[in-house]
Amino acid sequence: MVDSKHQWKAWLYLAPAIVLLLVFTVWPIINTVRLAFLNNYNSLTAVNQEEVVTFAVGIENFKTVLRYDGFLTALKNTALLTVITVPLSTLLALLIAVALNSIKPLQKFLQTIFFLPYVTNSIAIGMVFAAMFNVVGNFKIPRLVSTYGLVNNIIMFFGGDPINWINAGSGYWANMFVLIFYIIWNALPFKILVLLGGLQSVNKQYYEAAKVDSTPRWRVFTKITVPLLSPMIAYVVITGFIGGFKEYSSIVGIFGNTMGAPGNEGALNTIVGMIYDVLPKQDYGLASAAALILFAIIFVVTMINMQVSKKRVHY
Amino acid sequence: MHMKIVLENLTKIFPSRNKKSGEEVVAVNNFNFTIPDGKLIGLLGPSGCGKSTTLYMISGLQKPSSGKIFFGEDDVTELSTESRGIGLVFQNYALYPHMTVLQNILFPLQNLRGKDKMSKEAMLERAHEAAKLVQIDELMDRKPSELSGGQQQRVAIARALVKMPRVLLLDEPLSNLDARLRLQTREEIRRIQKETGITTVFVTHDQEEAMSISDMIVVMKLGVVQQIGKPQEVYDNPENLFVAKFLGTPPINVFNGVVRGEKLYIGDADVLSVPGINDQEVYVGIRPEGFILDPDGALACKLSNVEVMGRDVSVVSTHEASANPIIRSIIDADNVINTAAETVRFSLKPHKVFLFSKADENRIRFEVK
């Protein structure tokens, strides 16, 4: 413990960090709450008037957000993407981590390859994915198509018909498939890293004991590996859900900031996308209210996650 | 059901860690031994002597570089650990931390497949039997983290025993226990082994532990077996200086001596007649209980102090020919010692005196009259 005489020194050393946190984190949070509860707050109206404009305190912003016809679409898209991608990417990451952990040669090399997406810009990856799924030319007139893109070429190589993934006239689930594919791929490296780290810190003796007990491989995985990794799995799932509800840049990366295939703009919007939609109109009140609603959703989902993991996470 | 274990020219060579020097480490060198059916065998030696490596080769977790292992008549050298049907208690127990005691003990039974597959009731019955044997049947719902070291150790033994293994292996089973629990648990291991009759091999660096419960001990040094025998036989009749020094508490006293005209001299004193031995320099090992307090004794030592330990008296003295800094002798408490005296004189019990060659430290035997 620092005695009171020298406490000012401790505060002094902490000051730079505290000041930065206050200015760039604490104040914006407080301000967000304030703006959300000022009815119809708009920074243009707030600044451009001669006299100071006061806004009534109330929940008008929240009402507007909930009535906004894009809100339900955004909520549905966000929830669908999260619920589908988090379990799938966690399971895949777990299998890859276990596989990586059980090979000796090339382990470091493969580890690096799996980690590459993590250090690559997600917009750039999105554009590469868009190119892979893109069809250049008019999809309806095959002789005008100059390329069907990598993915359709693979499908056609195996004798399938090309699919309109992301171009004009493409279907909702075709779009979603591309997004899910991309999000899972993008989410893998971090999860693999965490799970592999967890695996490598598991005492080898448990596996030797399992061998002595003549345990079949599948039972070793389900009864020993997964329970011993459960704290890491819980961590990966919880952070995955939080990240999933903040999904935005992946859609921009593939579809651009129209948030949808051409002719179907906004169909793939997410909650964060919605917040960005209202910002250019200076509707800070609406954006703040939407942000708080997003926060509430994430908060509730995380609480549920923690409750579930309390029962599932061992020791 | 139980069976002898035959180790035939068993050798384990570890490649060198330092690739440039390329020096290999011979952890176990040409080990030959038949472990008799239903006996408790202690593998004993200082760290790095290859005792654990031997145990892990019997378990199959390590593969021998050469040589063969038989369980009964079956050659199991190439058999995986899973198929050997052994029970192994790890030094740190390796209990599955996320399972209760009952789940830990049930786990090996739930792995049984095919014709060995058991019903749930039969498994529970067997688990409770095993738990009763090691007296932990009241702790079945606890997690390993809620158990003391001694209790964890019993759970580990129960888990190893529950599938009725052909062979039970224990790796330093008592090293994590405190002194009192160690005494108690080693008796327990002895009792359980007697009750089940399973051929058991355990590894220890503690000679007292090995001597007290083993039917036979194997003393190892740097991968080479030094001596195999019943504990008392090995103690009374060590093959070489290493074995003599390794067994016994307090340890054996070693002197530099000379044999001249079939008489043994320590310093200038003629302490013992050793018929049939050529003149040479020797190491003389004298067990602490080999000294007799004798005012006319030939061996005169400088008295340092006297420790009374109830039944016995431990006399600590020094002698210039001693290879150790002090000489510790244990004599009966009935003897009266003048603690103020400067010198103390001993005569020797001939069967507690061992001679070892200075060249190879092997035993030079003489006839005790």
XYZ file of C-alpha atoms in Angstrom:
684
model
C 0.000 0.000 0.000
C 1.074 3.544 -0.698
C 0.821 5.675 2.413
C -1.146 8.910 2.149
C 1.959 11.135 2.196
C 3.186 9.685 -1.056
C -0.166 9.130 -2.708
C 0.088 12.293 -4.772
C 3.103 10.744 -6.465
C 1.087 7.712 -7.499
C -1.640 9.983 -8.893
C 0.995 12.013 -10.741
C 2.330 8.906 -12.466
C -1.193 7.852 -13.382
C -2.192 11.331 -14.580
C -1.290 11.081 -18.294
C -3.319 7.921 -18.728
C -6.205 9.217 -16.643
C -6.389 12.528 -18.519
C -6.438 10.768 -21.886
C -9.086 8.338 -20.675
C -11.239 11.152 -19.310
C -11.066 13.192 -22.503
C -11.358 10.453 -25.081
C -13.332 7.714 -23.340
C -15.221 8.824 -20.258
C -16.494 12.154 -21.568
C -17.695 10.755 -24.923
C -19.591 8.030 -23.059
C -21.244 10.553 -20.765
C -21.981 12.802 -23.725
C -23.513 9.932 -25.665
C -25.923 9.277 -22.826
C -26.705 13.004 -22.567
C -27.361 13.439 -26.290
C -29.484 10.305 -26.452
C -31.895 11.724 -23.928
C -32.163 15.207 -25.550
C -35.241 15.042 -27.758
C -34.433 15.392 -31.474
C -30.941 16.709 -30.768
C -29.215 17.775 -33.971
C -25.843 19.469 -33.967
C -26.801 21.691 -36.941
C -29.788 23.113 -35.098
C -27.719 23.327 -31.947
C -24.963 25.441 -33.493
C -26.517 27.452 -36.330
C -29.061 29.405 -34.321
C -28.372 32.903 -33.046
C -29.552 32.125 -29.581
C -28.802 28.994 -27.593
C -31.308 26.276 -28.378
C -32.379 24.036 -25.596
C -33.675 20.532 -26.184
C -36.252 18.898 -23.992
C -35.148 15.855 -22.040
C -37.017 12.724 -23.083
C -36.956 9.439 -24.957
C -37.992 10.775 -28.385
C -34.694 9.604 -29.952
C -35.209 6.039 -28.799
C -38.760 6.064 -30.132
C -37.544 7.328 -33.499
C -34.834 4.675 -33.711
C -37.239 1.864 -32.861
C -39.782 3.168 -35.417
C -37.117 3.631 -38.097
C -37.960 1.157 -40.851
C -34.302 0.127 -41.299
C -33.936 -0.740 -37.633
C -35.550 -4.171 -37.736
C -33.582 -5.109 -40.872
C -30.359 -4.028 -39.186
C -31.215 -5.900 -36.007
C -32.129 -9.051 -37.942
C -28.950 -8.934 -40.064
C -26.729 -8.331 -37.049
C -28.314 -11.088 -34.979
C -28.244 -13.594 -37.861
C -24.608 -12.930 -38.689
C -23.583 -13.242 -35.036
C -25.592 -16.348 -34.224
C -24.341 -18.149 -37.327
C -20.698 -17.080 -37.419
C -19.681 -17.258 -33.733
C -20.429 -20.968 -33.131
C -19.133 -22.000 -36.545
C -15.897 -20.042 -36.293
C -15.318 -21.225 -32.717
C -15.787 -24.866 -33.692
C -13.555 -24.502 -36.748
C -10.902 -22.665 -34.743
C -10.992 -25.390 -32.095
C -10.498 -28.143 -34.661
C -7.705 -26.252 -36.396
C -6.006 -25.461 -33.082
C -6.136 -29.114 -32.005
C -4.799 -30.195 -35.407
C -2.014 -27.598 -35.271
C -1.127 -28.646 -31.757
C -0.777 -32.287 -32.695
C 1.674 -31.833 -35.567
C 5.356 -31.193 -35.116
C 6.822 -30.302 -38.523
C 5.675 -27.005 -40.089
C 3.717 -26.089 -36.956
C 5.208 -22.597 -36.685
C 4.878 -22.083 -40.429
C 1.188 -23.039 -40.515
C 0.574 -21.015 -37.362
C 1.919 -17.957 -39.193
C -0.250 -18.623 -42.241
C -3.380 -18.966 -40.112
C -2.499 -15.758 -38.340
C -2.037 -13.656 -41.492
C -5.687 -12.515 -41.850
C -5.400 -10.983 -38.378
C -2.724 -8.528 -39.444
C -4.383 -7.684 -42.768
C -6.758 -4.748 -43.209
C -10.327 -6.038 -43.155
C -11.500 -3.644 -45.913
C -8.676 -4.928 -48.129
C -9.646 -8.530 -47.378
C -13.260 -7.611 -48.119
C -12.303 -6.258 -51.537
C -10.374 -9.451 -52.305
C -13.414 -11.500 -51.288
C -15.628 -9.271 -53.431
C -13.313 -9.956 -56.374
C -13.479 -13.694 -55.719
C -17.281 -13.690 -55.786
C -17.756 -10.878 -58.306
C -19.058 -11.428 -61.809
C -17.698 -8.937 -64.321
C -20.201 -8.252 -67.084
C -23.938 -8.735 -67.284
C -24.931 -11.857 -65.432
C -28.119 -12.274 -67.488
C -26.301 -12.366 -70.818
C -23.566 -15.042 -70.533
C -21.641 -13.964 -73.654
C -21.124 -10.515 -72.150
C -19.538 -11.943 -68.986
C -15.753 -11.501 -69.010
C -15.176 -13.469 -65.775
C -17.401 -15.229 -63.291
C -14.870 -14.795 -60.501
C -12.782 -17.424 -58.737
C -15.562 -19.039 -56.723
C -17.951 -19.449 -59.661
C -15.096 -20.811 -61.763
C -14.499 -23.492 -59.142
C -18.221 -24.301 -59.076
C -18.278 -24.495 -62.865
C -15.154 -26.665 -62.871
C -17.069 -29.223 -60.832
C -19.993 -28.951 -63.249
C -22.234 -26.562 -61.291
C -24.045 -23.464 -62.512
C -22.585 -20.056 -61.607
C -24.344 -18.309 -58.767
C -25.067 -14.615 -58.548
C -23.316 -13.961 -55.232
C -23.085 -10.215 -54.876
C -24.058 -8.566 -58.139
C -27.246 -6.747 -59.053
C -30.234 -9.015 -58.590
C -28.448 -11.361 -56.173
C -30.495 -12.943 -53.412
C -30.368 -12.160 -49.698
C -28.995 -15.562 -48.686
C -26.371 -15.527 -51.436
C -25.192 -12.199 -50.010
C -25.337 -13.545 -46.470
C -23.365 -16.652 -47.466
C -20.535 -14.491 -48.760
C -20.618 -12.375 -45.599
C -20.685 -15.380 -43.284
C -17.856 -17.001 -45.222
C -15.810 -13.837 -44.949
C -16.561 -13.130 -41.291
C -15.709 -16.675 -40.219
C -12.474 -16.598 -42.180
C -11.613 -13.243 -40.679
C -12.462 -14.346 -37.137
C -10.431 -17.572 -37.207
C -6.872 -16.349 -36.554
C -7.575 -14.686 -33.225
C -9.602 -17.644 -32.000
C -6.990 -20.150 -33.176
C -4.296 -18.134 -31.423
C -6.157 -18.060 -28.111
C -7.188 -21.728 -28.257
C -3.749 -22.908 -29.358
C -2.203 -20.962 -26.496
C -4.656 -22.647 -24.162
C -3.890 -26.078 -25.588
C -0.178 -25.588 -25.181
C -0.578 -24.691 -21.538
C -2.560 -27.846 -20.773
C -0.416 -30.213 -18.736
C 0.741 -33.060 -20.996
C 0.263 -35.482 -18.131
C -3.513 -35.405 -18.569
C -3.021 -36.810 -22.046
C -0.577 -39.417 -20.772
C -3.088 -40.357 -18.079
C -5.760 -40.628 -20.779
C -3.485 -42.950 -22.746
C -2.926 -45.122 -19.699
C -6.708 -45.204 -19.251
C -7.048 -46.424 -22.886
C -9.182 -43.429 -23.857
C -10.410 -43.345 -27.486
C -9.383 -40.225 -29.416
C -12.834 -38.715 -29.673
C -13.366 -39.081 -25.928
C -9.986 -37.449 -25.260
C -11.226 -34.475 -27.306
C -14.695 -34.182 -25.771
C -13.961 -35.252 -22.203
C -10.497 -33.808 -21.636
C -9.467 -31.232 -24.234
C -12.735 -29.288 -24.433
C -13.363 -29.105 -20.664
C -9.760 -28.083 -19.978
C -10.051 -25.426 -22.692
C -13.464 -24.233 -21.515
C -12.215 -20.939 -20.026
C -10.591 -20.052 -23.367
C -13.638 -21.203 -25.327
C -15.874 -19.030 -23.151
C -13.576 -16.064 -23.694
C -13.571 -16.572 -27.447
C -17.359 -16.961 -27.614
C -18.071 -13.888 -25.478
C -15.678 -11.628 -27.375
C -17.029 -13.177 -30.590
C -20.597 -12.168 -29.726
C -19.498 -8.648 -28.814
C -17.558 -8.326 -32.070
C -20.445 -9.867 -34.024
C -22.939 -7.269 -32.836
C -20.504 -4.573 -33.944
C -20.220 -6.040 -37.452
C -19.857 -3.320 -40.078
C -16.554 -3.172 -41.901
C -16.964 -6.623 -43.462
C -20.116 -5.469 -45.274
C -18.466 -2.250 -46.384
C -15.470 -4.270 -47.561
C -17.565 -6.472 -49.829
C -20.589 -4.387 -50.784
C -19.331 -0.849 -50.236
C -21.033 1.635 -47.937
C -24.348 1.161 -49.713
C -24.715 -1.834 -47.390
C -26.253 -4.094 -49.986
C -25.985 -5.472 -53.472
C -26.665 -2.966 -56.295
C -30.371 -2.310 -56.478
C -30.888 -3.592 -52.982
C -29.097 -0.934 -50.965
C -29.420 -1.120 -47.203
C -30.654 -4.712 -47.238
C -27.541 -5.872 -45.431
C -27.357 -2.980 -42.984
C -26.311 -3.648 -39.384
C -26.858 -1.692 -36.197
C -23.446 -0.049 -36.377
C -24.170 0.689 -40.059
C -27.373 2.367 -38.991
C -25.523 4.545 -36.508
C -23.152 5.657 -39.265
C -26.164 6.322 -41.546
C -27.573 9.047 -39.308
C -24.263 10.674 -38.394
C -23.796 12.613 -41.672
C -27.222 14.195 -41.112
C -25.871 15.565 -37.800
C -28.572 13.593 -35.997
C -26.289 12.945 -33.045
C -29.238 12.355 -30.755
C -30.495 9.491 -32.910
C -27.001 8.016 -33.314
C -26.437 8.156 -29.547
C -29.751 6.473 -28.858
C -28.943 3.732 -31.399
C -25.507 3.277 -29.804
C -27.099 2.904 -26.371
C -29.584 0.373 -27.719
C -26.678 -1.578 -29.212
C -24.898 -1.367 -25.874
C -27.976 -2.721 -24.099
C -28.240 -5.631 -26.544
C -24.561 -6.520 -26.148
C -24.822 -6.175 -22.389
C -27.780 -8.561 -22.184
C -26.209 -11.083 -24.562
C -22.928 -11.001 -22.619
C -24.756 -11.525 -19.338
C -26.517 -14.550 -20.822
C -23.174 -15.824 -22.110
C -21.582 -15.457 -18.686
C -24.470 -17.257 -17.010
C -24.243 -20.130 -19.475
C -20.470 -20.355 -19.202
C -20.652 -20.388 -15.402
C -22.315 -23.767 -15.694
C -20.108 -24.964 -18.526
C -16.682 -23.633 -17.604
C -14.818 -25.939 -15.309
C -12.606 -24.815 -12.448
C -4.574 -62.494 -14.388
C -1.413 -60.945 -12.915
C 1.921 -61.703 -14.329
C 5.653 -61.381 -14.190
C 7.339 -58.660 -16.214
C 10.482 -59.499 -18.138
C 12.890 -56.764 -19.171
C 15.381 -58.029 -21.732
C 18.447 -55.930 -22.634
C 16.278 -52.856 -22.202
C 18.114 -49.722 -23.396
C 16.986 -46.136 -23.844
C 19.171 -43.592 -25.588
C 18.087 -39.956 -25.804
C 19.551 -37.926 -28.657
C 21.672 -35.020 -27.539
C 19.994 -31.653 -27.125
C 23.111 -29.953 -28.303
C 23.337 -30.961 -31.953
C 26.955 -29.888 -32.398
C 28.469 -32.019 -29.671
C 26.202 -34.867 -30.767
C 26.610 -36.638 -27.470
C 23.828 -39.077 -26.735
C 22.497 -39.691 -23.276
C 22.168 -43.317 -22.306
C 19.327 -43.138 -19.818
C 18.961 -46.869 -19.347
C 21.731 -49.267 -20.318
C 21.066 -52.952 -20.968
C 18.577 -53.601 -18.182
C 17.846 -57.302 -17.599
C 15.411 -58.288 -14.910
C 12.443 -60.531 -14.347
C 9.954 -58.935 -12.002
C 8.274 -61.845 -10.249
C 4.490 -62.208 -10.331
C 2.585 -60.392 -7.608
C 5.577 -58.689 -6.005
C 6.263 -55.080 -5.080
C 9.462 -53.854 -6.680
C 11.221 -50.581 -5.872
C 13.363 -48.903 -8.519
C 15.825 -46.859 -6.533
C 18.539 -44.386 -7.394
C 19.546 -40.737 -7.454
C 17.934 -38.411 -10.004
C 19.086 -39.109 -13.540
C 19.733 -42.789 -12.880
C 17.101 -43.939 -15.378
C 14.559 -45.307 -12.923
C 11.650 -43.209 -14.210
C 12.638 -43.877 -17.816
C 12.486 -47.605 -17.052
C 9.018 -47.184 -15.539
C 7.777 -45.199 -18.527
C 9.147 -47.832 -20.898
C 7.181 -50.495 -19.019
C 4.102 -48.253 -19.343
C 4.685 -47.750 -23.067
C 4.680 -43.948 -22.820
C 8.320 -44.139 -23.892
C 9.669 -46.510 -26.500
C 12.889 -48.406 -25.757
C 15.811 -47.827 -28.152
C 16.521 -51.542 -28.020
C 15.603 -54.556 -25.962
C 12.277 -56.170 -25.211
C 9.553 -56.076 -22.595
C 7.320 -59.059 -21.832
C 4.174 -59.182 -19.702
C 4.013 -62.866 -18.880
C 4.677 -64.551 -22.206
C 3.421 -61.641 -24.368
C 5.965 -59.412 -26.050
C 4.513 -55.932 -25.437
C 7.512 -53.929 -26.706
C 5.633 -52.609 -29.739
C 2.254 -52.413 -28.007
C 0.826 -48.928 -27.405
C 0.140 -47.725 -23.864
C -3.594 -47.948 -24.521
C -3.430 -51.679 -25.178
C -1.083 -52.679 -22.373
C -3.672 -52.732 -19.611
C -1.497 -51.033 -17.035
C -2.330 -48.718 -14.180
C -0.018 -45.772 -13.668
C 0.072 -43.290 -10.812
C 1.862 -40.132 -11.858
C 4.154 -38.172 -9.588
C 1.710 -35.236 -9.670
C -1.255 -37.626 -9.830
C -2.623 -36.041 -13.058
C -6.211 -36.254 -11.830
C -8.586 -34.687 -14.335
C -9.293 -31.349 -12.640
C -12.773 -30.884 -14.120
C -14.110 -34.218 -12.927
C -15.215 -35.257 -9.467
C -13.466 -38.071 -7.639
C -16.152 -40.505 -8.804
C -15.902 -39.334 -12.423
C -12.120 -39.668 -12.269
C -12.356 -43.241 -11.016
C -15.121 -44.132 -13.499
C -13.239 -42.698 -16.472
C -11.045 -45.757 -17.277
C -14.102 -48.025 -17.045
C -16.139 -45.845 -19.416
C -13.360 -46.237 -21.967
C -13.800 -49.992 -22.133
C -15.149 -51.148 -25.500
C -16.324 -54.357 -27.076
C -16.600 -57.407 -24.873
C -15.186 -55.553 -21.848
C -17.951 -52.933 -21.936
C -19.666 -52.693 -18.565
C -23.141 -51.685 -17.461
C -23.531 -48.436 -15.528
C -24.357 -50.291 -12.322
C -21.327 -52.568 -12.636
C -19.077 -49.561 -13.223
C -20.423 -47.748 -10.168
C -19.976 -50.848 -8.063
C -16.374 -51.273 -9.200
C -15.618 -47.579 -8.623
C -16.970 -47.777 -5.086
C -14.970 -50.942 -4.433
C -11.779 -49.227 -5.559
C -12.605 -46.138 -3.499
C -13.200 -48.273 -0.424
C -9.874 -50.000 -0.904
C -8.053 -46.670 -0.654
C -10.536 -45.293 1.904
C -11.877 -42.339 -0.036
C -15.468 -43.531 -0.452
C -16.693 -40.457 1.427
C -15.069 -37.975 -0.959
C -16.711 -39.139 -4.181
C -18.387 -35.807 -5.054
C -15.355 -33.582 -4.474
C -13.193 -32.074 -7.169
C -9.432 -32.810 -7.013
C -8.737 -29.186 -6.058
C -10.788 -29.713 -2.898
C -8.636 -32.613 -1.730
C -5.397 -32.756 0.249
C -2.264 -34.188 -1.340
C -2.714 -37.511 0.416
C -6.344 -37.790 -0.686
C -5.451 -36.919 -4.277
C -2.837 -39.629 -4.177
C -5.407 -42.188 -3.065
C -7.781 -41.137 -5.832
C -4.938 -41.587 -8.317
C -4.309 -45.091 -6.983
C -8.036 -45.905 -7.114
C -8.193 -44.682 -10.723
C -5.217 -46.874 -11.594
C -6.639 -49.918 -9.801
C -10.273 -49.717 -10.891
C -9.744 -51.364 -14.264
C -7.851 -54.199 -12.569
C -4.591 -53.640 -14.417
C -2.128 -56.417 -15.154
C 0.634 -54.223 -13.777
C 0.566 -51.230 -11.447
C 3.248 -48.576 -11.887
C 3.893 -45.762 -9.428
C 6.164 -42.810 -10.224
C 7.565 -41.273 -7.024
C 4.177 -41.801 -5.390
C 5.078 -40.234 -2.060
C 7.236 -37.292 -3.069
C 4.443 -34.711 -2.761
C 3.387 -35.748 0.723
C 4.611 -34.468 4.053
C 6.727 -36.688 6.282
C 3.924 -38.135 8.423
C 1.595 -38.783 5.528
C 4.458 -40.386 3.668
C 4.956 -42.988 6.381
C 1.236 -43.686 6.534
C 0.752 -43.827 2.762
C 3.647 -46.150 2.114
C 2.130 -48.673 4.516
C -1.126 -48.175 2.646
C 0.487 -48.906 -0.706
C 1.991 -52.037 0.773
C -1.407 -53.126 2.110
C -3.231 -52.436 -1.153
C -0.586 -54.286 -3.136
C -0.853 -57.296 -0.791
C -4.663 -57.269 -0.994
C -4.836 -57.034 -4.762
C -1.746 -59.091 -5.552
C -1.023 -56.943 -8.605
C 2.584 -56.924 -9.769
C 3.694 -53.426 -8.790
C 6.718 -51.370 -9.736
C 7.427 -48.083 -8.045
C 10.119 -45.496 -8.488
C 11.718 -43.555 -5.689
C 14.914 -41.769 -4.774
C 14.223 -42.353 -1.093
C 16.068 -45.485 -0.002
C 14.178 -45.733 3.270
C 10.871 -45.764 1.406
C 12.081 -48.448 -0.990
C 13.617 -50.592 1.741
C 10.559 -50.438 3.966
C 7.888 -51.722 1.576
C 9.562 -53.488 -1.355
C 9.832 -57.214 -1.836
C 12.849 -56.474 -3.983
C 14.802 -53.352 -4.796
C 16.736 -52.444 -7.906
C 19.498 -49.916 -7.280
C 20.430 -47.906 -10.379
C 23.131 -45.375 -11.191
C 23.578 -43.497 -14.477
C 21.381 -45.939 -16.381
C 23.169 -49.031 -15.137
C 21.680 -51.502 -12.672
C 24.002 -51.772 -9.675
C 22.313 -54.447 -7.644
C 19.024 -56.309 -7.399
C 17.831 -58.127 -4.321
C 15.731 -58.197 -1.195
C 16.195 -54.917 0.710
C 17.931 -56.465 3.720
C 20.221 -58.577 1.516
C 21.293 -55.556 -0.492
C 21.878 -53.571 2.690
C 23.893 -56.343 4.337
C 25.768 -57.306 1.225
C 26.351 -54.359 -1.118
C 28.055 -55.158 -4.420
C 29.924 -51.869 -4.629
C 30.683 -48.637 -2.847
C 27.790 -46.773 -4.540
C 25.168 -49.212 -3.274
C 26.747 -49.225 0.190
C 26.668 -45.432 0.316
C 23.164 -45.141 -1.140
C 21.422 -47.434 1.345
C 21.099 -46.743 5.038
C 20.368 -43.818 7.347
C 22.569 -42.523 8.752
C 24.777 -43.324 5.747
C 27.714 -45.668 5.848
C 31.083 -44.287 7.078
C 33.866 -44.540 4.529
C 37.570 -44.600 5.384
C 40.736 -44.832 3.344
C 42.438 -48.027 4.518
C 45.305 -50.353 3.678
C 45.501 -54.137 3.767
C 48.907 -55.432 4.849
C 49.591 -59.054 5.758
C 45.885 -59.919 5.823
C 45.272 -57.158 8.325
C 43.239 -54.021 7.726
C 44.772 -50.734 8.812
C 42.919 -47.450 9.191
C 45.639 -44.881 9.731
C 48.184 -46.738 11.839
C 45.655 -48.820 13.708
C 45.221 -52.491 12.922
C 41.427 -52.661 13.165
C 40.440 -56.032 11.700
C 41.903 -59.231 10.381
C 40.877 -59.833 6.771
C 41.977 -63.337 5.780
C 42.696 -64.050 2.123
C 43.111 -60.492 0.889
C 46.210 -59.290 -0.915
C 48.077 -56.205 0.205
C 46.460 -53.095 -1.318
C 44.857 -49.764 -0.595
C 41.090 -50.023 -0.090
C 37.963 -48.066 0.798
C 36.570 -49.260 4.089
C 32.800 -48.910 4.604
C 31.569 -49.277 8.159
C 27.836 -49.164 8.941
C 26.985 -46.812 11.829
C 25.816 -49.820 13.848
C 29.139 -51.591 13.185
C 31.006 -49.739 15.938
C 31.390 -51.079 19.473
C 32.386 -48.661 22.212
C 35.554 -50.265 23.623
C 38.233 -48.614 25.805
C 40.761 -51.046 24.320
C 39.442 -50.670 20.741
C 41.960 -50.187 17.972
C 40.166 -47.331 16.188
C 40.704 -44.045 18.006
C 38.611 -41.099 16.810
C 38.406 -37.485 17.919
C 35.090 -37.036 19.703
C 32.972 -34.143 18.412
C 29.666 -34.625 20.180
C 27.134 -37.146 21.356
C 23.475 -37.043 20.328
C 21.081 -38.985 22.499
C 18.053 -40.123 20.522
C 16.153 -42.128 23.138
C 16.781 -45.758 22.249
C 20.153 -45.107 20.659
C 23.074 -42.810 21.047
C 24.694 -41.273 18.020
C 28.379 -40.590 18.473
C 29.836 -38.012 16.113
C 33.599 -38.064 15.746
C 36.338 -37.370 13.234
C 39.349 -39.288 11.965
C 42.000 -38.177 9.520
C 41.583 -41.300 7.372
C 37.830 -40.795 7.052
C 36.575 -39.958 3.553
C 33.620 -38.086 5.052
C 33.950 -34.988 7.226
C 32.377 -36.789 10.185
C 31.973 -40.332 11.416
C 28.575 -41.203 12.782
C 28.215 -44.318 14.876
C 25.065 -45.602 16.518
C 25.512 -47.408 19.821
C 23.180 -48.713 22.449
C 21.957 -46.094 24.947
C 23.089 -48.332 27.817
C 26.682 -47.397 27.098
C 28.097 -44.639 29.237
C 30.166 -42.169 27.300
C 32.427 -39.583 28.771
C 31.364 -36.645 26.688
C 34.282 -34.576 27.973
C 36.853 -37.038 26.654
C 38.905 -35.994 23.630
C 39.091 -39.373 21.976
C 36.677 -42.211 21.689
C 37.820 -45.760 20.932
C 35.915 -48.353 18.954
C 36.293 -51.962 18.013
C 34.375 -53.155 14.930
C 31.731 -55.765 14.087
C 33.364 -57.618 11.167
C 30.073 -58.284 9.264
C 29.325 -54.553 9.245
C 32.666 -53.750 7.618
C 32.903 -53.801 3.808
C 36.063 -53.426 1.709
C 35.962 -51.883 -1.761
C 38.661 -51.797 -4.408
C 40.224 -48.379 -4.970
C 40.393 -49.148 -8.700
C 36.752 -49.912 -9.525
C 34.973 -49.468 -6.176
C 33.733 -53.060 -6.333
C 33.407 -55.133 -3.210
C 36.392 -57.170 -1.979
C 34.940 -59.996 0.064
C 36.705 -61.521 3.026
C 35.731 -64.328 5.321
C 34.146 -63.269 8.563
C 35.081 -65.603 11.401
